[in-house]
Short mmCIF file of C-alpha atoms and ligand atoms in Angstrom, two decimals:
data_model
loop_
_atom_site.label_atom_id
_atom_site.label_comp_id
_atom_site.label_asym_id
_atom_site.label_seq_id
_atom_site.Cartn_x
_atom_site.Cartn_y
_atom_site.Cartn_z
CA UNK A 14 11.28 16.59 15.15
CA UNK A 15 12.16 13.08 16.27
CA UNK A 16 9.53 10.37 16.11
CA UNK A 17 11.30 7.95 18.45
CA UNK A 18 9.13 7.59 21.56
CA UNK A 19 12.15 6.77 23.66
CA UNK A 20 13.44 10.27 23.20
CA UNK A 21 10.05 11.92 23.37
CA UNK A 22 9.68 14.17 26.43
CA UNK A 23 5.88 13.86 26.13
CA UNK A 24 5.79 10.23 27.18
CA UNK A 25 7.72 10.43 30.50
CA UNK A 26 8.48 6.72 30.47
CA UNK A 27 11.25 5.34 32.65
CA UNK A 28 10.22 1.76 32.01
CA UNK A 29 11.48 1.15 28.48
CA UNK A 30 13.34 -2.03 27.92
CA UNK A 31 12.75 -1.97 24.20
CA UNK A 32 13.87 0.53 21.66
CA UNK A 33 13.18 0.60 17.97
CA UNK A 34 16.14 -1.10 16.41
CA UNK A 35 16.92 -0.89 12.73
CA UNK A 36 18.98 -4.10 13.09
CA UNK A 37 15.95 -6.24 13.88
CA UNK A 38 14.87 -8.75 11.29
CA UNK A 39 11.50 -7.88 9.72
CA UNK A 40 9.48 -10.44 11.71
CA UNK A 41 10.78 -9.00 14.96
CA UNK A 42 10.11 -5.43 13.84
CA UNK A 43 6.54 -6.44 12.89
CA UNK A 44 5.82 -7.47 16.48
CA UNK A 45 7.89 -4.99 18.47
CA UNK A 46 8.66 -1.99 16.27
CA UNK A 47 7.54 1.32 17.76
CA UNK A 48 6.29 -0.28 20.98
CA UNK A 49 5.77 2.56 23.45
CA UNK A 50 4.47 1.19 26.75
CA UNK A 51 2.69 3.55 29.12
CA UNK A 52 3.39 3.65 32.87
CA UNK A 53 0.84 0.80 33.20
CA UNK A 54 3.22 -1.56 31.36
CA UNK A 55 0.47 -3.14 29.26
CA UNK A 56 1.48 -6.08 27.05
CA UNK A 57 -0.40 -4.98 23.94
CA UNK A 58 0.05 -1.58 22.36
CA UNK A 59 -2.09 1.07 24.08
CA UNK A 60 -4.83 2.83 22.11
CA UNK A 61 -4.63 6.62 22.56
CA UNK A 62 -8.07 7.63 21.36
CA UNK A 63 -7.59 11.34 21.96
CA UNK A 64 -7.89 14.25 19.57
CA UNK A 65 -5.89 16.66 21.72
CA UNK A 66 -3.19 16.85 24.41
CA UNK A 67 -2.59 19.12 27.41
CA UNK A 68 0.41 21.08 28.65
CA UNK A 69 1.73 21.59 32.20
CA UNK A 70 2.13 25.33 31.56
CA UNK A 71 1.86 27.97 28.85
CA UNK A 72 5.58 27.89 28.17
CA UNK A 73 5.39 24.15 27.38
CA UNK A 74 2.62 24.86 24.86
CA UNK A 75 4.69 27.61 23.27
CA UNK A 76 7.73 25.34 23.04
CA UNK A 77 5.63 22.58 21.46
CA UNK A 78 4.40 24.95 18.76
CA UNK A 79 7.74 26.48 17.90
CA UNK A 80 9.19 22.97 17.52
CA UNK A 81 11.60 23.17 20.48
CA UNK A 82 9.88 20.23 22.20
CA UNK A 83 8.69 17.20 20.25
CA UNK A 84 5.47 16.58 22.15
CA UNK A 85 2.05 15.57 20.91
CA UNK A 86 -0.16 18.62 20.27
CA UNK A 87 -3.12 17.44 18.21
CA UNK A 88 -3.96 14.16 16.50
CA UNK A 89 -4.23 15.79 13.07
CA UNK A 90 -0.49 16.40 13.49
CA UNK A 91 0.61 13.31 15.34
CA UNK A 92 -0.88 10.71 17.69
CA UNK A 93 0.95 8.19 19.92
CA UNK A 94 -0.95 5.16 18.59
CA UNK A 95 -0.37 6.21 15.00
CA UNK A 96 3.29 6.93 15.85
CA UNK A 97 3.67 3.27 16.83
CA UNK A 98 2.08 2.18 13.56
CA UNK A 99 4.29 4.59 11.59
CA UNK A 100 7.51 3.46 13.25
CA UNK A 101 6.66 -0.21 12.78
CA UNK A 102 5.88 0.20 9.08
CA UNK A 103 8.93 2.48 8.60
CA UNK A 104 11.19 -0.31 9.90
CA UNK A 105 9.63 -2.77 7.46
CA UNK A 106 10.02 -0.49 4.44
CA UNK A 107 13.49 0.65 5.52
CA UNK A 108 12.31 4.28 5.55
CA UNK A 109 13.41 7.03 7.93
CA UNK A 110 9.87 8.46 7.93
CA UNK A 111 6.33 7.19 7.65
CA UNK A 112 3.16 9.28 7.73
CA UNK A 113 -0.15 7.47 8.31
CA UNK A 114 -3.20 8.54 6.32
CA UNK A 115 -6.94 7.86 6.43
CA UNK A 116 -6.92 5.56 3.40
CA UNK A 117 -4.74 4.41 0.56
CA UNK A 118 -6.25 7.07 -1.70
CA UNK A 119 -5.49 9.77 0.88
CA UNK A 120 -1.85 8.59 0.73
CA UNK A 121 -1.74 8.57 -3.09
CA UNK A 122 -3.42 11.97 -3.39
CA UNK A 123 -1.28 13.65 -0.72
CA UNK A 124 1.98 12.17 -2.06
CA UNK A 125 1.20 13.66 -5.48
CA UNK A 126 -0.57 16.93 -4.62
CA UNK A 127 1.97 18.02 -2.00
CA UNK A 128 4.71 18.25 -4.62
CA UNK A 129 3.15 19.33 -7.92
CA UNK A 130 1.93 22.69 -9.18
CA UNK A 131 0.77 24.29 -12.41
CA UNK A 132 3.18 23.63 -15.26
CA UNK A 133 4.63 20.47 -13.70
CA UNK A 134 4.77 17.16 -15.52
CA UNK A 135 3.98 13.72 -14.08
CA UNK A 136 4.71 10.40 -15.80
CA UNK A 137 2.79 7.33 -14.60
CA UNK A 138 2.27 3.70 -15.49
CA UNK A 139 -0.98 3.23 -17.39
CA UNK A 140 -2.05 0.13 -15.39
CA UNK A 141 -3.48 1.59 -12.22
CA UNK A 142 -6.07 1.15 -9.52
CA UNK A 143 -9.01 3.14 -10.88
CA UNK A 144 -8.96 5.91 -8.26
CA UNK A 145 -5.22 6.42 -8.83
CA UNK A 146 -6.09 6.72 -12.52
CA UNK A 147 -8.75 9.34 -11.65
CA UNK A 148 -6.39 11.43 -9.50
CA UNK A 149 -3.80 11.41 -12.27
CA UNK A 150 -6.02 11.92 -15.30
CA UNK A 151 -8.92 13.99 -13.90
CA UNK A 152 -7.74 15.81 -10.77
CA UNK A 153 -4.13 16.84 -11.49
CA UNK A 154 -4.91 18.35 -14.94
CA UNK A 155 -7.46 20.68 -13.25
CA UNK A 156 -4.53 22.29 -11.45
CA UNK A 157 -2.42 22.68 -14.59
CA UNK A 158 -0.37 19.50 -14.19
CA UNK A 159 0.40 17.53 -17.35
CA UNK A 160 0.18 13.75 -16.96
CA UNK A 161 1.58 11.22 -19.38
CA UNK A 162 0.62 7.53 -19.03
CA UNK A 163 2.94 4.83 -20.32
CA UNK A 164 2.59 1.04 -20.70
CA UNK A 165 3.83 -0.39 -17.38
CA UNK A 166 6.11 -3.05 -18.84
CA UNK A 167 7.62 -1.18 -21.81
CA UNK A 168 10.97 0.31 -20.76
CA UNK A 169 11.48 1.93 -24.16
CA UNK A 170 8.35 4.03 -23.68
CA UNK A 171 9.39 4.88 -20.09
CA UNK A 172 12.79 5.98 -21.48
CA UNK A 173 11.18 8.19 -24.12
CA UNK A 174 8.71 9.73 -21.64
CA UNK A 175 11.48 10.47 -19.15
CA UNK A 176 13.85 11.96 -21.70
CA UNK A 177 12.14 15.26 -20.74
CA UNK A 178 12.12 16.73 -17.21
CA UNK A 179 9.35 15.63 -14.85
CA UNK A 180 8.41 16.37 -11.23
CA UNK A 181 7.37 12.89 -10.26
CA UNK A 182 6.74 9.39 -11.53
CA UNK A 183 3.97 7.15 -10.19
CA UNK A 184 3.56 3.39 -10.56
CA UNK A 185 2.02 0.28 -9.05
CA UNK A 186 3.84 -3.04 -9.22
CA UNK A 187 2.21 -5.54 -9.44
CA UNK A 188 -0.61 -3.51 -10.97
CA UNK A 189 -4.28 -3.78 -10.03
CA UNK A 190 -5.87 -5.84 -11.61
CA UNK A 191 -3.63 -6.74 -14.59
CA UNK A 192 -0.68 -7.92 -12.44
CA UNK A 193 1.89 -6.21 -14.65
CA UNK A 194 5.35 -5.75 -13.16
CA UNK A 195 7.32 -2.53 -13.53
CA UNK A 196 11.12 -2.71 -13.42
CA UNK A 197 11.48 -0.47 -10.36
CA UNK A 198 15.30 -0.02 -10.42
CA UNK A 199 15.25 0.83 -14.14
CA UNK A 200 12.38 3.31 -13.84
CA UNK A 201 13.94 4.84 -10.69
CA UNK A 202 17.10 5.52 -12.65
CA UNK A 203 15.18 7.10 -15.55
CA UNK A 204 13.08 9.16 -13.12
CA UNK A 205 16.12 10.52 -11.33
CA UNK A 206 17.77 11.52 -14.61
CA UNK A 207 14.58 13.44 -15.46
CA UNK A 208 14.78 15.20 -12.07
CA UNK A 209 11.70 13.35 -10.80
CA UNK A 210 10.89 11.57 -7.55
CA UNK A 211 9.59 8.02 -7.98
CA UNK A 212 6.44 7.09 -6.04
CA UNK A 213 5.66 3.35 -5.83
CA UNK A 214 2.26 2.06 -4.69
CA UNK A 215 3.31 -1.07 -2.76
CA UNK A 216 -0.19 -2.24 -1.78
CA UNK A 217 -0.09 -5.53 -3.71
CA UNK A 218 3.45 -6.66 -2.85
CA UNK A 219 3.61 -5.36 0.77
CA UNK A 220 7.01 -4.78 2.42
CA UNK A 221 7.17 -8.53 3.06
CA UNK A 222 7.89 -9.11 -0.64
CA UNK A 223 9.10 -5.79 -2.00
CA UNK A 224 10.93 -2.78 -0.54
CA UNK A 225 10.78 -0.10 -3.24
CA UNK A 226 13.11 2.34 -1.42
CA UNK A 227 15.89 -0.27 -1.54
CA UNK A 228 15.15 -0.66 -5.28
CA UNK A 229 15.64 3.07 -5.90
CA UNK A 230 12.21 4.61 -5.28
CA UNK A 231 11.95 7.83 -3.26
CA UNK A 232 8.43 7.47 -1.89
CA UNK A 233 6.24 4.46 -1.07
CA UNK A 234 2.48 4.67 -0.67
CA UNK A 235 0.27 2.03 0.89
CA UNK A 236 -3.34 1.13 1.12
CA UNK A 237 -3.11 -0.34 4.64
CA UNK A 238 -6.75 -1.34 4.11
CA UNK A 239 -5.48 -4.33 2.16
CA UNK A 240 -2.77 -6.67 3.50
CA UNK A 241 -1.61 -4.52 6.44
CA UNK A 242 -4.99 -4.78 8.16
CA UNK A 243 -5.42 -8.05 6.31
CA UNK A 244 -8.73 -8.88 7.91
CA UNK A 245 -11.06 -6.49 6.13
CA UNK A 246 -11.82 -4.22 9.08
CA UNK A 247 -10.49 -0.67 8.65
CA UNK A 248 -9.39 1.77 5.99
CA UNK A 249 -5.95 3.29 6.28
CA UNK A 250 -2.88 4.26 4.36
CA UNK A 251 0.69 5.46 4.67
CA UNK A 252 3.36 7.48 2.89
CA UNK A 253 7.01 6.55 3.44
CA UNK A 254 10.10 8.28 2.12
CA UNK A 255 13.84 8.55 2.44
CA UNK A 256 13.80 12.11 1.05
CA UNK A 257 14.00 14.53 3.99
CA UNK A 258 13.27 17.59 1.83
CA UNK A 259 10.12 15.95 0.46
CA UNK A 260 9.01 14.98 3.96
CA UNK A 261 9.74 18.20 5.83
CA UNK A 262 9.07 20.86 3.22
CA UNK A 263 6.31 19.32 1.13
CA UNK A 264 4.54 16.36 2.73
CA UNK A 265 4.32 17.30 6.39
CA UNK A 266 2.90 20.82 5.89
CA UNK A 267 0.40 19.36 3.37
CA UNK A 268 -0.78 16.60 5.72
CA UNK A 269 -0.94 18.80 8.82
CA UNK A 270 -2.90 21.56 7.15
CA UNK A 271 -5.24 19.53 4.95
CA UNK A 272 -5.97 16.74 7.47
CA UNK A 273 -6.19 13.35 5.71
CA UNK A 274 -5.11 11.79 9.04
CA UNK A 275 -5.68 8.23 10.23
CA UNK A 276 -8.11 7.60 13.09
CA UNK A 277 -6.06 6.33 16.09
CA UNK A 278 -8.52 3.46 16.38
CA UNK A 279 -7.73 2.36 12.83
CA UNK A 280 -4.04 2.97 13.53
CA UNK A 281 -4.26 0.56 16.45
CA UNK A 282 -5.94 -2.09 14.27
CA UNK A 283 -3.24 -1.61 11.61
CA UNK A 284 -0.48 -1.90 14.23
CA UNK A 285 -1.89 -5.25 15.35
CA UNK A 286 -2.35 -6.26 11.70
CA UNK A 287 1.36 -5.72 11.07
CA UNK A 288 2.22 -8.33 13.72
CA UNK A 289 0.99 -11.12 11.48
CA UNK A 290 1.77 -9.55 8.08
CA UNK A 291 4.70 -11.80 7.22
CA UNK A 292 2.90 -15.01 8.22
CA UNK A 293 -0.28 -14.07 6.37
CA UNK A 294 1.33 -12.81 3.17
CA UNK A 295 3.63 -15.83 2.82
CA UNK A 296 0.75 -18.27 3.44
CA UNK A 297 -1.47 -16.40 0.98
CA UNK A 298 1.33 -16.40 -1.65
CA UNK A 299 1.80 -20.16 -1.29
CA UNK A 300 -1.95 -20.71 -1.81
CA UNK A 301 -2.01 -18.30 -4.77
CA UNK A 302 0.80 -20.25 -6.43
CA UNK A 303 -0.99 -23.56 -5.81
CA UNK A 304 -4.20 -22.11 -7.26
CA UNK A 305 -2.42 -20.61 -10.27
CA UNK A 306 -0.70 -23.92 -11.03
CA UNK A 307 -3.96 -25.85 -10.65
CA UNK A 308 -5.82 -23.52 -13.05
CA UNK A 309 -3.14 -23.02 -15.68
CA UNK A 310 -4.18 -24.73 -18.90
CA UNK A 311 -7.69 -25.76 -17.73
CA UNK A 312 -10.39 -25.81 -20.40
CA UNK A 313 -12.21 -22.47 -20.44
CA UNK A 314 -9.26 -20.60 -18.91
CA UNK A 315 -7.60 -18.61 -21.70
CA UNK A 316 -4.83 -17.44 -19.38
CA UNK A 317 -3.84 -17.38 -15.72
CA UNK A 318 -2.10 -14.13 -14.89
CA UNK A 319 0.17 -14.68 -11.94
CA UNK A 320 3.72 -13.25 -11.65
CA UNK A 321 4.82 -16.44 -9.86
CA UNK A 322 4.14 -18.65 -12.90
CA UNK A 323 7.03 -19.10 -15.36
CA UNK A 324 4.58 -18.23 -18.17
CA UNK A 325 4.06 -14.66 -16.86
CA UNK A 326 5.84 -12.32 -19.33
CA UNK A 327 7.77 -10.65 -16.48
CA UNK A 328 8.26 -13.72 -14.28
CA UNK A 329 12.04 -13.29 -13.89
CA UNK A 330 11.71 -9.59 -13.02
CA UNK A 331 8.94 -10.35 -10.50
CA UNK A 332 11.04 -13.02 -8.80
CA UNK A 333 14.03 -10.68 -8.64
CA UNK A 334 12.22 -7.71 -7.09
CA UNK A 335 9.57 -9.56 -5.03
CA UNK A 336 11.68 -11.87 -2.90
CA UNK A 337 11.05 -14.88 -5.14
CA UNK A 338 7.26 -14.73 -4.66
CA UNK A 339 4.44 -13.95 -7.07
CA UNK A 340 2.18 -12.31 -4.48
CA UNK A 341 -1.30 -13.27 -3.32
CA UNK A 342 -3.30 -11.76 -6.18
CA UNK A 343 -4.01 -13.55 -9.43
CA UNK A 344 -6.31 -13.09 -12.38
CA UNK A 345 -8.06 -15.57 -14.66
CA UNK A 346 -8.87 -14.65 -18.21
CA UNK A 347 -11.89 -16.76 -19.08
CA UNK A 348 -12.29 -17.72 -22.72
CA UNK A 349 -16.04 -17.04 -22.76
CA UNK A 350 -15.79 -13.30 -21.96
CA UNK A 351 -18.16 -11.51 -19.57
CA UNK A 352 -20.92 -14.19 -19.61
CA UNK A 353 -18.34 -16.82 -18.60
CA UNK A 354 -16.91 -14.52 -15.92
CA UNK A 355 -20.37 -13.92 -14.42
CA UNK A 356 -21.24 -17.65 -14.50
CA UNK A 357 -17.92 -18.39 -12.80
CA UNK A 358 -18.44 -15.78 -10.05
CA UNK A 359 -22.04 -16.89 -9.48
CA UNK A 360 -20.86 -20.51 -9.27
CA UNK A 361 -18.39 -19.87 -6.41
CA UNK A 362 -19.57 -21.36 -3.11
CA UNK A 363 -16.70 -20.50 -0.79
CA UNK A 364 -14.94 -17.50 -2.30
CA UNK A 365 -16.99 -14.30 -1.93
CA UNK A 366 -17.72 -11.79 -4.68
CA UNK A 367 -16.14 -8.54 -3.46
CA UNK A 368 -14.13 -5.67 -4.87
CA UNK A 369 -12.00 -5.56 -1.70
CA UNK A 370 -8.71 -7.45 -1.53
CA UNK A 371 -5.99 -8.51 0.87
CA UNK A 372 -8.51 -10.04 3.29
CA UNK A 373 -8.13 -13.34 5.17
CA UNK A 374 -11.20 -14.40 3.18
CA UNK A 375 -10.64 -15.13 -0.50
CA UNK A 376 -12.46 -12.62 -2.70
CA UNK A 377 -13.22 -12.52 -6.41
CA UNK A 378 -14.37 -9.70 -8.66
CA UNK A 379 -14.98 -8.78 -12.29
CA UNK A 380 -12.93 -5.58 -12.75
CA UNK A 381 -14.47 -4.60 -16.11
CA UNK A 382 -17.94 -4.16 -14.57
CA UNK A 383 -17.00 -3.14 -11.00
CA UNK A 384 -13.70 -1.56 -9.89
CA UNK A 385 -12.66 -0.47 -13.40
CA UNK A 386 -16.16 0.10 -14.85
CA UNK A 387 -15.47 3.86 -15.15
CA UNK A 388 -12.78 3.31 -17.80
CA UNK A 389 -13.69 3.40 -21.49
CA UNK A 390 -13.47 0.08 -23.38
CA UNK A 391 -10.29 1.36 -25.07
CA UNK A 392 -8.69 2.28 -21.74
CA UNK A 393 -9.73 -1.09 -20.28
CA UNK A 394 -8.11 -2.84 -23.24
CA UNK A 395 -4.93 -0.76 -22.85
CA UNK A 396 -4.71 -1.90 -19.22
CA UNK A 397 -5.33 -5.55 -20.13
CA UNK A 398 -8.78 -5.59 -18.49
CA UNK A 399 -10.54 -8.03 -20.78
CA UNK A 400 -14.28 -8.86 -20.51
CA UNK A 401 -13.37 -12.36 -19.27
CA UNK A 402 -10.96 -11.18 -16.56
CA UNK A 403 -11.69 -12.29 -12.97
CA UNK A 404 -9.43 -11.02 -10.20
CA UNK A 405 -8.83 -13.32 -7.24
CA UNK A 406 -7.52 -12.14 -3.87
CA UNK A 407 -6.30 -15.33 -2.23
CA UNK A 408 -7.04 -15.52 1.48
CA UNK A 409 -6.01 -17.74 4.36
CA UNK A 410 -8.37 -20.67 3.80
CA UNK A 411 -6.86 -24.12 3.10
CA UNK A 412 -5.69 -24.02 -0.52
CA UNK A 413 -7.33 -27.41 -1.20
CA UNK A 414 -10.75 -25.91 -0.47
CA UNK A 415 -9.96 -22.92 -2.69
CA UNK A 416 -8.88 -25.15 -5.59
CA UNK A 417 -12.01 -27.29 -5.14
CA UNK A 418 -14.25 -24.19 -5.18
CA UNK A 419 -12.65 -22.65 -8.26
CA UNK A 420 -12.67 -26.00 -10.06
CA UNK A 421 -16.39 -26.61 -9.44
CA UNK A 422 -17.22 -23.03 -10.48
CA UNK A 423 -15.23 -23.46 -13.71
CA UNK A 424 -17.16 -26.64 -14.44
CA UNK A 425 -20.39 -24.57 -14.44
CA UNK A 426 -19.00 -22.14 -16.98
C1 LIG B 521 -7.10 -0.29 -2.82
C2 LIG B 521 -5.96 0.36 -3.48
C3 LIG B 521 -5.73 1.73 -3.31
C4 LIG B 521 -6.65 2.62 -2.51
O1 LIG B 521 -6.68 2.30 -1.16
P1 LIG B 521 -7.93 2.64 -0.19
O2 LIG B 521 -7.41 2.25 1.15
O3 LIG B 521 -9.09 1.85 -0.67
O4 LIG B 521 -8.17 4.11 -0.33
C5 LIG B 521 -4.63 2.28 -3.94
N1 LIG B 521 -3.80 1.52 -4.68
C6 LIG B 521 -3.99 0.19 -4.85
C7 LIG B 521 -3.03 -0.59 -5.69
C8 LIG B 521 -5.07 -0.44 -4.26
O5 LIG B 521 -5.28 -1.74 -4.45
#
């Protein structure tokens, strides 16, 4: 079934001047990818807030259901607004297919559950967003799937774990919140030799900085809630792949029949969010670097964890696979542990305390007592989540105001 609106008999448009072109540069694709104007020739993308669709006759309905005609039948299957979002994001990730989901966790869960069964083996990086950790360590084992977690940055352990066959490999890079970098090409190679598909959670890097499929991954998952919306409004997610068997035989039937679909309203917000993704992410990265440099070596700061600083243990790898940028997330390890971290957070006057990230507003949180509270102290330590760790999501404010705020808050610690 094609997802190009220009060849879609459902849309009946004669007015197309634009087509989705793979040759566009990313900033053009962000603004125009998937654009599917209605007969009204609106400037902005139309919002098709409709659960269902109608047919001119019974034969047309029959042909839609047997797959002869690629028309919209029901928004759990496919929706024109979400199709625009999917095509736009697919161009950015260099993927033939993209499937929108209701949230990042819906994307992670569907990408894993659609392809594993009892007796299968999954290998994953240990440093994970806490709900990804739950799906892997609590949910999958209930269905007879064995999961092995490995230290994200240790290729020797990846090699040993993937010396045995596996169904899939899951990783985040950079990881949340420890900002560890996984060598995606190296792990992709090991995964393929083990017969596994590699799934990369690209929420932190975004396709502006990192395109995992080009680095060897088979599947990319996104929390669109973060940088793709970028303004803290809607939840959403996406699964992209260049593996047609995975998409057609495993993912699509799973998504259509279980229904973790994106609301078209949220899909419209995400589509408009993509238009400014490159500008926002690059500005946020520049501010994150300025902040990291300003904080590195300050009294009370035991370490600044930022892949863009030469002192990060995987700096060279990060620069090579993230377009020379360190990203817009950083973490401060405060020497005084949890009391220092709390005094620091309570001393912030501009930056908000929030567990969300990727917003235009800068946000700070204490992972050990919020997002990653569920993990045991041992598991927190294994993921580098120290009691003094504060995660900063750098927003779009002037970096001088951010540095001033963090500096005055540090002085109160
Ligand atoms: C937030 C996040 C998710 C989950 O996304 P939701 O949209 O909140 O469901 C998954 N992975 C990473 C790395 C995240 O930061």
